[in-house]
């Protein structure tokens, strides 16, 4: 797939959908539903005309793009590493990031406590809650996006949509 599009091979991130299929029989229904909704949210960008398709844990990109984006961040600036790297690449390329869907789902396990009985049931729900909190921390990237948009300033060209012109540049 990478070599099929030589014009965008250095500006492409590859994103598969995710599926929770390894241990669904071991976790409470509430955990399964939460993970199915998470997988569904990830699927929302995997259609032909979608202009964005952020990764939901699994992605691949060329090292030249990693270098252009300044590498992977560590620490409190990169809590949601997959989304954060997607955003970094987007702004490193002034919005010209190409996303290609990989139509083979990445297999995942539901969070699971290995507990038994009622205690295990509640421990599994608590483990999923903690996972949801980690996902929520990805909202910190909103500030990163705002700062990057301001820094990008007038460097992004106008985009023609129908008869109107939209621009992300300052007046």
PDB file of C-alpha atoms in Angstrom:
ATOM      1  CA  UNK A   1       0.000   0.000   0.000  1.00  0.00           C
ATOM      2  CA  UNK A   2       2.836   2.402   0.841  1.00  0.00           C
ATOM      3  CA  UNK A   3       4.440   2.016  -2.578  1.00  0.00           C
ATOM      4  CA  UNK A   4       1.111   2.300  -4.421  1.00  0.00           C
ATOM      5  CA  UNK A   5       0.989   6.062  -3.716  1.00  0.00           C
ATOM      6  CA  UNK A   6       4.533   7.412  -4.250  1.00  0.00           C
ATOM      7  CA  UNK A   7       3.314  11.020  -4.345  1.00  0.00           C
ATOM      8  CA  UNK A   8       2.207  10.821  -0.692  1.00  0.00           C
ATOM      9  CA  UNK A   9       4.430   8.080   0.700  1.00  0.00           C
ATOM     10  CA  UNK A  10       6.280  10.485   3.046  1.00  0.00           C
ATOM     11  CA  UNK A  11       3.115  12.242   4.249  1.00  0.00           C
ATOM     12  CA  UNK A  12       0.843   9.301   5.022  1.00  0.00           C
ATOM     13  CA  UNK A  13      -0.247   7.719   8.281  1.00  0.00           C
ATOM     14  CA  UNK A  14      -1.825   4.263   8.060  1.00  0.00           C
ATOM     15  CA  UNK A  15      -4.701   3.499  10.431  1.00  0.00           C
ATOM     16  CA  UNK A  16      -6.585   0.208  10.943  1.00  0.00           C
ATOM     17  CA  UNK A  17      -9.888  -0.080  12.780  1.00  0.00           C
ATOM     18  CA  UNK A  18      -9.762  -1.850  16.133  1.00  0.00           C
ATOM     19  CA  UNK A  19     -11.745  -4.825  17.384  1.00  0.00           C
ATOM     20  CA  UNK A  20     -12.002  -6.184  20.924  1.00  0.00           C
ATOM     21  CA  UNK A  21     -12.146  -9.909  20.236  1.00  0.00           C
ATOM     22  CA  UNK A  22      -9.700 -11.719  22.482  1.00  0.00           C
ATOM     23  CA  UNK A  23     -11.366 -11.931  25.864  1.00  0.00           C
ATOM     24  CA  UNK A  24     -14.886 -10.494  25.564  1.00  0.00           C
ATOM     25  CA  UNK A  25     -16.266 -13.651  27.181  1.00  0.00           C
ATOM     26  CA  UNK A  26     -14.308 -12.873  30.374  1.00  0.00           C
ATOM     27  CA  UNK A  27     -15.529  -9.342  31.073  1.00  0.00           C
ATOM     28  CA  UNK A  28     -18.877  -7.871  32.192  1.00  0.00           C
ATOM     29  CA  UNK A  29     -21.303  -6.634  29.539  1.00  0.00           C
ATOM     30  CA  UNK A  30     -20.755  -3.043  30.639  1.00  0.00           C
ATOM     31  CA  UNK A  31     -17.047  -3.331  29.785  1.00  0.00           C
ATOM     32  CA  UNK A  32     -17.841  -4.963  26.425  1.00  0.00           C
ATOM     33  CA  UNK A  33     -20.328  -2.225  25.544  1.00  0.00           C
ATOM     34  CA  UNK A  34     -17.858   0.524  26.467  1.00  0.00           C
ATOM     35  CA  UNK A  35     -15.169  -1.078  24.321  1.00  0.00           C
ATOM     36  CA  UNK A  36     -17.578  -1.636  21.422  1.00  0.00           C
ATOM     37  CA  UNK A  37     -18.485   2.060  21.552  1.00  0.00           C
ATOM     38  CA  UNK A  38     -14.783   2.957  21.579  1.00  0.00           C
ATOM     39  CA  UNK A  39     -14.181   0.747  18.542  1.00  0.00           C
ATOM     40  CA  UNK A  40     -17.224   2.310  16.865  1.00  0.00           C
ATOM     41  CA  UNK A  41     -15.864   5.794  17.483  1.00  0.00           C
ATOM     42  CA  UNK A  42     -12.645   4.719  15.811  1.00  0.00           C
ATOM     43  CA  UNK A  43     -14.582   3.394  12.825  1.00  0.00           C
ATOM     44  CA  UNK A  44     -16.261   6.766  12.299  1.00  0.00           C
ATOM     45  CA  UNK A  45     -13.377   8.057  10.180  1.00  0.00           C
ATOM     46  CA  UNK A  46     -12.909   4.969   8.015  1.00  0.00           C
ATOM     47  CA  UNK A  47     -15.061   5.926   5.069  1.00  0.00           C
ATOM     48  CA  UNK A  48     -13.966   6.887   1.574  1.00  0.00           C
ATOM     49  CA  UNK A  49     -14.576  10.659   1.724  1.00  0.00           C
ATOM     50  CA  UNK A  50     -13.447  11.221   5.314  1.00  0.00           C
ATOM     51  CA  UNK A  51     -10.828  13.965   5.543  1.00  0.00           C
ATOM     52  CA  UNK A  52      -9.635  12.801   8.974  1.00  0.00           C
ATOM     53  CA  UNK A  53      -9.188   9.378  10.518  1.00  0.00           C
ATOM     54  CA  UNK A  54      -7.314   9.625  13.812  1.00  0.00           C
ATOM     55  CA  UNK A  55      -5.874   6.379  15.143  1.00  0.00           C
ATOM     56  CA  UNK A  56      -7.427   4.722  18.185  1.00  0.00           C
ATOM     57  CA  UNK A  57      -4.282   2.970  19.453  1.00  0.00           C
ATOM     58  CA  UNK A  58      -2.686   1.391  16.374  1.00  0.00           C
ATOM     59  CA  UNK A  59      -1.043   3.184  13.461  1.00  0.00           C
ATOM     60  CA  UNK A  60       1.983   3.115  11.198  1.00  0.00           C
ATOM     61  CA  UNK A  61       3.878   5.923   9.565  1.00  0.00           C
ATOM     62  CA  UNK A  62       7.200   6.360   7.761  1.00  0.00           C
ATOM     63  CA  UNK A  63      10.208   7.393   9.843  1.00  0.00           C
ATOM     64  CA  UNK A  64      10.678  10.401   7.555  1.00  0.00           C
ATOM     65  CA  UNK A  65       7.287  11.691   8.775  1.00  0.00           C
ATOM     66  CA  UNK A  66       8.219  10.962  12.402  1.00  0.00           C
ATOM     67  CA  UNK A  67      11.393  13.014  11.870  1.00  0.00           C
ATOM     68  CA  UNK A  68       9.508  15.849  10.184  1.00  0.00           C
ATOM     69  CA  UNK A  69       7.055  15.996  13.104  1.00  0.00           C
ATOM     70  CA  UNK A  70       9.908  16.157  15.620  1.00  0.00           C
ATOM     71  CA  UNK A  71       9.647  12.588  16.870  1.00  0.00           C
ATOM     72  CA  UNK A  72       7.398  11.134  19.516  1.00  0.00           C
ATOM     73  CA  UNK A  73       6.782  13.182  22.628  1.00  0.00           C
ATOM     74  CA  UNK A  74       7.027  11.807  26.134  1.00  0.00           C
ATOM     75  CA  UNK A  75       5.606  12.995  29.406  1.00  0.00           C
ATOM     76  CA  UNK A  76       2.534  15.068  30.156  1.00  0.00           C
ATOM     77  CA  UNK A  77       2.459  16.601  26.652  1.00  0.00           C
ATOM     78  CA  UNK A  78       1.680  13.236  25.074  1.00  0.00           C
ATOM     79  CA  UNK A  79      -0.859  11.430  27.191  1.00  0.00           C
ATOM     80  CA  UNK A  80      -2.860  10.210  24.194  1.00  0.00           C
ATOM     81  CA  UNK A  81       0.190   9.175  22.160  1.00  0.00           C
ATOM     82  CA  UNK A  82      -1.686   7.918  19.086  1.00  0.00           C
ATOM     83  CA  UNK A  83      -3.875  11.003  18.673  1.00  0.00           C
ATOM     84  CA  UNK A  84      -1.043  13.314  19.705  1.00  0.00           C
ATOM     85  CA  UNK A  85       1.283  11.961  17.011  1.00  0.00           C
ATOM     86  CA  UNK A  86      -1.501  12.246  14.435  1.00  0.00           C
ATOM     87  CA  UNK A  87      -1.988  15.907  15.390  1.00  0.00           C
ATOM     88  CA  UNK A  88       1.774  16.587  15.365  1.00  0.00           C
ATOM     89  CA  UNK A  89       2.053  15.135  11.864  1.00  0.00           C
ATOM     90  CA  UNK A  90      -0.981  17.137  10.716  1.00  0.00           C
ATOM     91  CA  UNK A  91       0.574  20.427  11.816  1.00  0.00           C
ATOM     92  CA  UNK A  92       4.109  19.508  10.709  1.00  0.00           C
ATOM     93  CA  UNK A  93       2.661  19.162   7.196  1.00  0.00           C
ATOM     94  CA  UNK A  94       0.465  22.302   7.487  1.00  0.00           C
ATOM     95  CA  UNK A  95      -2.660  20.172   7.264  1.00  0.00           C
ATOM     96  CA  UNK A  96      -1.538  18.107   4.293  1.00  0.00           C
ATOM     97  CA  UNK A  97      -1.428  14.794   6.160  1.00  0.00           C
ATOM     98  CA  UNK A  98      -2.770  11.850   4.184  1.00  0.00           C
ATOM     99  CA  UNK A  99      -4.559   9.092   6.094  1.00  0.00           C
ATOM    100  CA  UNK A 100      -5.021   5.663   4.573  1.00  0.00           C
ATOM    101  CA  UNK A 101      -7.254   3.063   6.179  1.00  0.00           C
ATOM    102  CA  UNK A 102      -5.954  -0.452   6.577  1.00  0.00           C
ATOM    103  CA  UNK A 103      -9.001  -2.674   6.171  1.00  0.00           C
ATOM    104  CA  UNK A 104      -7.826  -5.359   8.539  1.00  0.00           C
ATOM    105  CA  UNK A 105      -8.791  -4.753  12.171  1.00  0.00           C
ATOM    106  CA  UNK A 106      -6.183  -4.675  14.902  1.00  0.00           C
ATOM    107  CA  UNK A 107      -7.122  -7.248  17.532  1.00  0.00           C
ATOM    108  CA  UNK A 108      -7.390  -5.958  21.114  1.00  0.00           C
ATOM    109  CA  UNK A 109      -8.227  -7.342  24.528  1.00  0.00           C
ATOM    110  CA  UNK A 110     -10.789  -5.786  26.855  1.00  0.00           C
ATOM    111  CA  UNK A 111      -9.317  -4.501  30.102  1.00  0.00           C
ATOM    112  CA  UNK A 112      -9.634  -7.289  32.643  1.00  0.00           C
ATOM    113  CA  UNK A 113      -8.678  -7.703  36.298  1.00  0.00           C
ATOM    114  CA  UNK A 114      -8.331 -11.514  36.385  1.00  0.00           C
ATOM    115  CA  UNK A 115     -10.590 -11.470  39.463  1.00  0.00           C
ATOM    116  CA  UNK A 116     -13.311 -14.032  40.089  1.00  0.00           C
ATOM    117  CA  UNK A 117     -16.896 -13.740  41.260  1.00  0.00           C
ATOM    118  CA  UNK A 118     -18.561 -10.495  42.242  1.00  0.00           C
ATOM    119  CA  UNK A 119     -15.239  -8.952  43.274  1.00  0.00           C
ATOM    120  CA  UNK A 120     -13.792  -9.692  39.826  1.00  0.00           C
ATOM    121  CA  UNK A 121     -16.917  -8.249  38.201  1.00  0.00           C
ATOM    122  CA  UNK A 122     -16.496  -4.923  39.994  1.00  0.00           C
ATOM    123  CA  UNK A 123     -12.714  -4.947  39.505  1.00  0.00           C
ATOM    124  CA  UNK A 124     -13.255  -5.325  35.737  1.00  0.00           C
ATOM    125  CA  UNK A 125     -15.662  -2.381  35.708  1.00  0.00           C
ATOM    126  CA  UNK A 126     -13.178  -0.316  37.735  1.00  0.00           C
ATOM    127  CA  UNK A 127     -10.363  -1.251  35.337  1.00  0.00           C
ATOM    128  CA  UNK A 128     -12.501  -0.051  32.399  1.00  0.00           C
ATOM    129  CA  UNK A 129     -13.306   3.160  34.261  1.00  0.00           C
ATOM    130  CA  UNK A 130      -9.583   3.821  34.760  1.00  0.00           C
ATOM    131  CA  UNK A 131      -9.045   3.159  31.040  1.00  0.00           C
ATOM    132  CA  UNK A 132     -11.790   5.684  30.229  1.00  0.00           C
ATOM    133  CA  UNK A 133     -10.036   8.239  32.452  1.00  0.00           C
ATOM    134  CA  UNK A 134      -6.806   7.704  30.500  1.00  0.00           C
ATOM    135  CA  UNK A 135      -8.753   8.259  27.259  1.00  0.00           C
ATOM    136  CA  UNK A 136     -10.247  11.425  28.735  1.00  0.00           C
ATOM    137  CA  UNK A 137      -6.768  12.804  29.332  1.00  0.00           C
ATOM    138  CA  UNK A 138      -6.445  12.936  25.548  1.00  0.00           C
ATOM    139  CA  UNK A 139      -8.607  16.074  25.755  1.00  0.00           C
ATOM    140  CA  UNK A 140      -5.421  17.863  26.806  1.00  0.00           C
ATOM    141  CA  UNK A 141      -4.506  17.794  23.126  1.00  0.00           C
ATOM    142  CA  UNK A 142      -7.156  20.491  22.574  1.00  0.00           C
ATOM    143  CA  UNK A 143      -4.723  23.067  23.954  1.00  0.00           C
ATOM    144  CA  UNK A 144      -1.957  21.653  21.768  1.00  0.00           C
ATOM    145  CA  UNK A 145      -4.218  21.960  18.705  1.00  0.00           C
ATOM    146  CA  UNK A 146      -5.127  25.559  19.567  1.00  0.00           C
ATOM    147  CA  UNK A 147      -1.490  26.533  20.089  1.00  0.00           C
ATOM    148  CA  UNK A 148      -0.413  24.791  16.874  1.00  0.00           C
ATOM    149  CA  UNK A 149      -3.213  26.465  14.903  1.00  0.00           C
ATOM    150  CA  UNK A 150      -2.106  29.882  16.129  1.00  0.00           C
ATOM    151  CA  UNK A 151       1.549  29.092  15.377  1.00  0.00           C
ATOM    152  CA  UNK A 152       0.612  27.890  11.890  1.00  0.00           C
ATOM    153  CA  UNK A 153      -0.907  31.328  11.345  1.00  0.00           C
ATOM    154  CA  UNK A 154      -0.882  32.414   7.723  1.00  0.00           C
ATOM    155  CA  UNK A 155       1.161  29.485   6.399  1.00  0.00           C
ATOM    156  CA  UNK A 156      -1.843  27.397   5.369  1.00  0.00           C
ATOM    157  CA  UNK A 157      -3.283  28.271   1.982  1.00  0.00           C
ATOM    158  CA  UNK A 158      -6.971  28.922   1.459  1.00  0.00           C
ATOM    159  CA  UNK A 159      -9.219  25.985   0.638  1.00  0.00           C
ATOM    160  CA  UNK A 160     -11.879  26.276  -2.049  1.00  0.00           C
ATOM    161  CA  UNK A 161     -15.168  24.701  -0.949  1.00  0.00           C
ATOM    162  CA  UNK A 162     -18.032  25.234  -3.387  1.00  0.00           C
ATOM    163  CA  UNK A 163     -18.284  28.936  -4.078  1.00  0.00           C
ATOM    164  CA  UNK A 164     -16.788  30.128  -0.783  1.00  0.00           C
ATOM    165  CA  UNK A 165     -13.180  30.246   0.316  1.00  0.00           C
ATOM    166  CA  UNK A 166     -12.236  29.143   3.813  1.00  0.00           C
ATOM    167  CA  UNK A 167      -8.888  30.021   5.285  1.00  0.00           C
ATOM    168  CA  UNK A 168      -7.132  29.224   8.503  1.00  0.00           C
ATOM    169  CA  UNK A 169      -4.845  32.211   8.071  1.00  0.00           C
ATOM    170  CA  UNK A 170      -5.030  35.410  10.033  1.00  0.00           C
ATOM    171  CA  UNK A 171      -6.715  38.396   8.306  1.00  0.00           C
TER     172      UNK A 171
END
